[in-house]
Tab-separated table of C-alpha atoms and ligand atoms in Angstrom:
chain	number	residue	atom	x	y	z
A	99	MET	CA	91.924	-25.078	25.582
A	100	THR	CA	91.718	-25.477	21.810
A	101	LYS	CA	94.888	-26.996	20.263
A	102	ALA	CA	97.131	-24.599	17.864
A	103	ASP	CA	97.176	-24.758	14.710
A	104	ALA	CA	100.660	-24.788	13.453
A	105	LEU	CA	101.865	-25.028	10.467
A	106	GLY	CA	105.951	-25.594	9.465
A	107	PRO	CA	107.425	-23.496	11.823
A	108	VAL	CA	105.170	-21.529	12.947
A	109	THR	CA	102.442	-22.082	15.772
A	110	THR	CA	99.535	-19.909	16.153
A	111	LEU	CA	98.922	-19.159	20.296
A	112	ASP	CA	95.842	-17.924	20.589
A	113	LEU	CA	95.838	-14.938	22.722
A	114	HIS	CA	91.894	-15.466	24.313
A	115	PHE	CA	90.930	-11.757	24.234
A	116	GLN	CA	86.778	-12.001	24.863
A	117	ALA	CA	86.732	-14.856	22.836
A	118	GLU	CA	88.236	-17.819	20.811
A	119	GLY	CA	89.889	-17.145	18.170
A	120	THR	CA	89.766	-13.009	17.494
A	121	VAL	CA	93.963	-11.468	18.530
A	122	ALA	CA	96.384	-13.759	17.767
A	123	ALA	CA	100.667	-13.893	18.701
A	124	PHE	CA	102.768	-16.351	16.600
A	125	LEU	CA	105.955	-18.251	17.756
A	126	VAL	CA	108.963	-19.251	14.923
A	127	GLN	CA	110.263	-22.056	16.111
A	128	THR	CA	114.297	-21.033	14.629
A	129	SER	CA	117.459	-23.078	14.307
A	130	GLU	CA	118.136	-20.698	16.614
A	131	GLY	CA	115.560	-20.888	18.887
A	132	PRO	CA	112.071	-19.628	19.089
A	133	ALA	CA	110.603	-16.088	17.603
A	134	LEU	CA	107.747	-14.575	18.597
A	135	VAL	CA	105.710	-11.774	15.858
A	136	GLU	CA	103.137	-10.105	17.911
A	137	THR	CA	102.842	-10.419	21.506
A	138	GLY	CA	98.724	-9.457	21.946
A	139	PRO	CA	97.680	-6.610	24.893
A	140	GLU	CA	99.944	-6.657	27.950
A	141	SER	CA	96.200	-7.909	29.997
A	142	LEU	CA	96.822	-10.441	28.034
A	143	TYR	CA	100.281	-11.533	29.150
A	144	GLY	CA	99.804	-14.011	31.145
A	145	ASN	CA	97.773	-15.564	28.499
A	146	LEU	CA	100.672	-15.312	26.095
A	147	GLU	CA	102.762	-16.580	28.593
A	148	ALA	CA	100.904	-19.601	28.923
A	149	ALA	CA	100.120	-19.955	25.709
A	150	VAL	CA	104.544	-20.419	24.747
A	151	ASN	CA	104.845	-22.822	28.022
A	152	ALA	CA	102.074	-24.486	26.354
A	153	GLN	CA	104.480	-24.937	22.960
A	154	GLY	CA	107.730	-26.032	25.621
A	155	PHE	CA	109.237	-22.736	26.179
A	156	ALA	CA	109.832	-20.079	29.072
A	157	MET	CA	109.829	-17.076	27.826
A	158	THR	CA	113.104	-16.542	28.406
A	159	ASP	CA	113.541	-18.642	25.651
A	160	ILE	CA	112.630	-15.783	23.325
A	161	ARG	CA	115.422	-13.423	22.114
A	162	HIS	CA	113.489	-11.729	18.522
A	163	VAL	CA	109.864	-10.359	18.585
A	164	PHE	CA	108.451	-9.260	15.542
A	165	VAL	CA	105.804	-6.495	15.846
A	166	THR	CA	103.687	-5.877	12.845
A	167	HIS	CA	102.431	-2.332	13.922
A	168	ILE	CA	102.764	-0.709	17.744
A	169	HIS	CA	98.936	-0.733	18.087
A	170	LEU	CA	98.116	-2.321	21.425
A	171	ASP	CA	96.656	-6.307	20.508
A	172	HIS	CA	99.812	-6.173	18.353
A	173	ALA	CA	102.681	-4.982	20.585
A	174	GLY	CA	101.321	-4.105	23.703
A	175	SER	CA	103.375	-7.073	25.486
A	176	ALA	CA	106.888	-6.207	24.007
A	177	TRP	CA	108.384	-3.905	26.524
A	178	ARG	CA	107.699	-7.199	28.790
A	179	LEU	CA	109.344	-9.252	26.665
A	180	ALA	CA	111.857	-6.848	26.730
A	181	ARG	CA	112.401	-6.673	30.330
A	182	HIS	CA	113.643	-10.632	29.859
A	183	GLY	CA	116.477	-9.369	27.296
A	184	ALA	CA	114.278	-9.665	23.353
A	185	LYS	CA	114.583	-7.077	21.057
A	186	VAL	CA	111.705	-5.909	19.049
A	187	TYR	CA	111.355	-5.378	15.982
A	188	VAL	CA	109.153	-2.672	14.513
A	189	HIS	CA	108.465	0.302	11.634
A	190	PRO	CA	111.756	2.992	12.098
A	191	ARG	CA	108.599	4.938	12.333
A	192	GLY	CA	107.451	3.003	15.333
A	193	ALA	CA	109.739	2.819	17.014
A	194	ALA	CA	110.515	6.499	19.463
A	195	HIS	CA	106.815	4.621	21.009
A	196	LEU	CA	108.263	1.569	21.325
A	197	GLN	CA	111.042	3.548	23.304
A	198	GLU	CA	108.581	5.793	24.526
A	199	PRO	CA	105.092	4.769	24.866
A	200	GLY	CA	103.315	8.110	26.752
A	201	LYS	CA	102.222	9.658	23.309
A	202	LEU	CA	100.490	6.188	22.823
A	203	MET	CA	98.899	5.514	25.595
A	204	GLU	CA	97.551	8.538	26.347
A	205	SER	CA	95.427	8.566	22.248
A	206	ALA	CA	94.298	5.354	23.777
A	207	ARG	CA	93.039	6.382	26.630
A	208	ARG	CA	91.215	8.762	25.348
A	209	ILE	CA	89.077	5.970	23.265
A	210	TYR	CA	88.821	3.596	26.098
A	211	LYS	CA	88.654	5.754	28.432
A	212	ASP	CA	87.708	3.975	31.876
A	213	ASP	CA	88.214	0.327	29.759
A	214	MET	CA	91.846	1.258	28.236
A	215	ASP	CA	93.256	-0.893	32.077
A	216	ARG	CA	91.380	-3.476	31.548
A	217	LEU	CA	91.161	-4.164	27.401
A	218	TRP	CA	94.632	-2.740	27.299
A	219	GLY	CA	96.768	-3.445	29.847
A	220	ARG	CA	100.410	-0.658	30.548
A	221	MET	CA	103.088	0.232	28.143
A	222	GLU	CA	106.503	1.034	29.299
A	223	SER	CA	109.506	2.405	27.125
A	224	ILE	CA	111.753	-0.775	25.910
A	225	PRO	CA	115.610	0.448	26.383
A	226	GLU	CA	117.073	2.167	23.054
A	227	GLY	CA	119.227	-1.035	21.930
A	228	GLN	CA	116.359	-3.259	22.397
A	229	VAL	CA	113.958	-1.615	19.741
A	230	VAL	CA	114.960	-2.289	15.700
A	231	ALA	CA	114.037	-0.115	13.440
A	232	LEU	CA	113.487	-2.217	9.585
A	233	ALA	CA	113.929	-0.883	6.917
A	234	ASP	CA	111.676	-1.791	3.677
A	235	GLY	CA	113.198	-4.800	2.799
A	236	GLN	CA	115.700	-5.658	5.099
A	237	SER	CA	115.778	-8.947	6.749
A	238	VAL	CA	116.674	-10.936	9.435
A	239	GLN	CA	118.572	-13.882	9.151
A	240	LEU	CA	118.233	-16.633	12.621
A	241	GLY	CA	119.518	-19.968	12.980
A	242	ASN	CA	117.502	-21.711	9.154
A	243	GLU	CA	114.735	-18.692	8.714
A	244	SER	CA	114.644	-16.050	7.646
A	245	PHE	CA	111.779	-13.256	8.515
A	246	GLN	CA	111.909	-10.271	5.723
A	247	ALA	CA	109.915	-6.063	6.315
A	248	ILE	CA	107.743	-4.935	3.470
A	249	HIS	CA	106.601	-1.706	4.109
A	250	THR	CA	103.148	-1.848	3.687
A	251	PRO	CA	100.863	1.835	5.573
A	252	GLY	CA	97.410	2.139	4.491
A	253	HIS	CA	96.426	1.012	7.956
A	254	ALA	CA	99.186	2.674	10.074
A	255	ASN	CA	101.672	4.385	8.477
A	256	HIS	CA	103.810	2.257	10.224
A	257	HIS	CA	103.414	-1.357	9.203
A	258	ILE	CA	105.334	-4.377	8.352
A	259	THR	CA	104.137	-7.351	6.352
A	260	TYR	CA	106.935	-9.793	7.623
A	261	ARG	CA	107.623	-12.388	5.015
A	262	LEU	CA	108.678	-16.167	6.111
A	263	GLY	CA	109.696	-18.597	2.859
A	264	ASP	CA	106.054	-18.771	1.701
A	265	GLY	CA	103.695	-16.400	3.838
A	266	LEU	CA	102.908	-13.260	5.105
A	267	PHE	CA	102.343	-12.637	8.529
A	268	THR	CA	99.845	-9.853	7.726
A	269	GLY	CA	99.366	-7.713	10.941
A	270	ASP	CA	95.192	-5.420	9.860
A	271	VAL	CA	96.805	-4.257	6.706
A	272	GLY	CA	96.114	-7.351	5.345
A	273	GLY	CA	92.638	-7.624	6.946
A	274	ILE	CA	90.532	-9.355	9.945
A	275	ARG	CA	89.193	-12.884	9.042
A	276	ILE	CA	87.469	-15.215	10.971
A	277	GLY	CA	88.123	-18.965	10.252
A	278	ASP	CA	86.741	-19.339	6.807
A	279	GLY	CA	84.658	-16.241	6.715
A	280	PRO	CA	85.245	-12.845	4.409
A	281	THR	CA	88.320	-9.737	5.061
A	282	ILE	CA	87.480	-6.757	6.879
A	283	PRO	CA	89.176	-4.276	6.917
A	284	PRO	CA	89.943	-2.309	10.320
A	285	LEU	CA	90.071	1.852	9.652
A	286	PRO	CA	90.938	3.100	12.946
A	287	PRO	CA	92.248	6.266	12.914
A	288	PRO	CA	94.214	8.300	12.668
A	289	ASP	CA	96.307	7.093	9.735
A	290	ILE	CA	94.218	5.198	7.568
A	291	ASP	CA	94.830	6.693	3.970
A	292	LEU	CA	93.018	3.683	0.459
A	293	GLU	CA	95.834	5.026	-1.904
A	294	ALA	CA	99.096	3.546	0.010
A	295	TRP	CA	96.630	0.386	1.374
A	296	ALA	CA	95.810	0.120	-2.259
A	297	ASP	CA	99.550	-0.132	-3.118
A	298	SER	CA	100.255	-2.174	0.207
A	299	ILE	CA	97.905	-5.149	-1.177
A	300	GLN	CA	99.805	-4.612	-4.572
A	301	ARG	CA	103.325	-5.509	-3.327
A	302	MET	CA	101.824	-8.406	-0.559
A	303	ARG	CA	99.960	-10.248	-3.685
A	304	ALA	CA	103.560	-9.712	-5.270
A	305	VAL	CA	104.887	-12.219	-2.905
A	306	LYS	CA	102.803	-14.768	-4.169
A	307	PRO	CA	101.692	-15.454	-0.097
A	308	ARG	CA	100.408	-19.516	-0.324
A	309	TYR	CA	99.310	-19.151	3.716
A	310	ILE	CA	98.925	-15.614	5.686
A	311	TYR	CA	99.118	-15.497	9.044
A	312	ALA	CA	96.700	-13.226	10.347
A	313	THR	CA	96.226	-11.624	13.513
A	314	HIS	CA	93.545	-11.461	13.294
A	315	PHE	CA	93.337	-14.813	13.869
A	316	GLY	CA	94.623	-17.781	12.222
A	317	ILE	CA	96.685	-19.455	9.265
A	318	LYS	CA	94.610	-19.187	5.739
A	319	ARG	CA	95.858	-20.785	3.464
A	320	ASP	CA	94.113	-19.279	0.196
A	321	GLY	CA	96.143	-15.920	-0.318
A	322	ALA	CA	94.558	-14.926	-3.219
A	323	THR	CA	90.909	-15.286	-2.350
A	324	HIS	CA	92.219	-13.244	0.366
A	325	PHE	CA	92.918	-10.386	-0.784
A	326	ASP	CA	90.314	-10.294	-3.315
A	327	SER	CA	88.295	-9.967	-0.797
A	328	LEU	CA	89.424	-7.070	1.409
A	329	GLU	CA	89.073	-4.985	-1.802
A	330	ASP	CA	86.030	-5.532	-1.846
A	331	ASN	CA	85.329	-4.756	1.083
A	332	LEU	CA	87.394	-1.764	1.263
A	333	VAL	CA	86.286	-0.619	-1.314
A	334	ARG	CA	82.413	-1.056	0.152
A	335	ILE	CA	82.686	0.200	3.549
A	336	ALA	CA	84.661	3.692	2.660
A	337	GLY	CA	82.263	4.140	0.023
A	338	TRP	CA	79.879	3.892	2.551
A	339	VAL	CA	81.049	6.206	4.723
A	340	ARG	CA	81.712	8.825	2.369
A	341	GLU	CA	78.294	8.914	0.584
A	342	ARG	CA	77.220	9.190	4.002
A	343	MET	CA	79.260	12.402	4.462
A	344	VAL	CA	77.831	13.815	1.666
A	345	THR	CA	75.387	14.552	3.125
A	346	GLY	CA	75.956	16.231	5.765
A	347	ALA	CA	75.894	12.990	8.519
A	348	THR	CA	78.478	13.343	11.351
A	349	GLU	CA	80.827	10.730	12.878
A	350	GLU	CA	78.612	10.189	15.654
A	351	ALA	CA	75.426	9.842	13.415
A	352	MET	CA	77.083	7.285	10.974
A	353	VAL	CA	78.014	4.662	14.208
A	354	PRO	CA	74.780	2.877	14.240
A	355	PRO	CA	74.120	2.724	11.174
A	356	PHE	CA	77.619	1.537	9.994
A	357	GLN	CA	76.623	-0.562	12.992
A	358	ALA	CA	73.956	-1.300	11.533
A	359	PHE	CA	75.521	-2.187	7.040
A	360	MET	CA	78.643	-3.851	8.874
A	361	HIS	CA	76.525	-6.720	10.841
A	362	ASP	CA	74.290	-6.591	7.278
A	363	LEU	CA	77.424	-7.328	5.627
A	364	LEU	CA	78.425	-9.877	7.518
A	365	ALA	CA	74.710	-11.495	7.388
A	366	GLY	CA	75.223	-10.885	4.063
A	367	TYR	CA	78.369	-13.896	4.096
A	368	GLY	CA	76.160	-16.639	5.442
A	369	LEU	CA	77.806	-15.989	8.644
A	370	PRO	CA	76.229	-16.746	11.909
A	371	GLU	CA	74.920	-14.381	14.905
A	372	ARG	CA	77.779	-15.597	17.290
A	373	ALA	CA	80.542	-15.068	14.086
A	374	ILE	CA	79.784	-11.806	13.749
A	375	GLU	CA	80.589	-10.939	17.301
A	376	GLU	CA	84.172	-12.039	16.461
A	377	TYR	CA	84.141	-9.776	13.855
A	378	GLU	CA	83.738	-6.966	16.236
A	379	ILE	CA	85.404	-7.502	18.996
A	380	ALA	CA	88.765	-8.112	16.816
A	381	ASP	CA	87.276	-4.821	14.768
A	382	PRO	CA	84.931	-2.485	16.924
A	383	ALA	CA	82.883	-1.268	14.235
A	384	PHE	CA	82.624	2.630	15.608
A	385	MET	CA	86.216	2.928	14.720
A	386	SER	CA	86.504	3.435	11.155
A	387	VAL	CA	83.486	5.721	11.023
A	388	TYR	CA	86.255	7.998	12.803
A	389	GLY	CA	89.442	6.411	11.260
A	390	LEU	CA	87.502	6.446	7.525
A	391	ALA	CA	86.094	10.580	7.878
A	392	ARG	CA	89.491	11.860	8.922
A	393	TYR	CA	90.781	10.226	5.213
A	394	TRP	CA	88.003	11.737	4.070
A	395	ARG	CA	88.285	14.705	5.025
A	396	LYS	CA	91.662	14.909	4.690
A	397	LYS	CA	91.351	14.215	1.196
A	398	GLU	CA	88.515	16.063	-0.285
A	399	PRO	CA	88.290	19.056	2.068
A	400	GLY	CA	85.230	21.074	1.348
A	401	ALA	CA	83.081	18.171	0.178
A	402	PHE	CA	81.314	17.466	3.175
A	403	PRO	CA	78.827	20.289	5.166
A	404	ALA	CA	79.277	18.232	8.516
B	547	LIG	ZN1	94.817	-5.513	15.176
């Protein structure tokens, strides 16, 4: 196992999702004990536990779990920590799904089919009393550390970015960034909203974060550059899909050329093949075709022949 990257109270836990350095959870040590931001998928609960143990803690020590949103690579193991007694913090629009995850799992199964269990594992309900919905701007004080919820829709309508000191836990709305590569927006259905996303980037920038704690992946020490690249690539990627849709391309037909486009875009930054694969693991390109197509059809009904 590689050594965990740490900054002040925050330690990156690598959950080893198909490769090193693709999906993280973060352990935050406070004077009231350790908290987690993100949990990874339930299929990797064992890896999460091993990583927490390696930092000197048991799962039962974790009383507070913050999730940026309820997608399975972020909140999949939240219910397991709740079984050990933890409280789970979430956006008000995500709370019901943690209490009753049936619909969430059903829609994921439609996408992943037989790969569902292997990739994501199970999700069981969390009792209402252990789910805490956080309003925009609301803070949770744990001893010497304060976690502030900033509502940041765009990737998902129920997305929260957490501010801790000089840093931001940006979930998926802050983009995917492997190593020092470019920042790429993950654009899965059903909630993609580019206007909301642009506003959310402004909200994150307004905090002037020195550090970005990226779920995909790790601690970034250059807040402003990180968002420049994200804004740039949002426009490029969304524009590519819209252009094809105008000519009548279907989602299915767009997937292979989109994968080639994303490959070339990443290669254009000088990334080696291995890093390009890691981006694909953290954010499968085909999902973005479906997420963007849904967004454009809703935004410009009648603009596209197919
Ligand atoms: Zn994600």
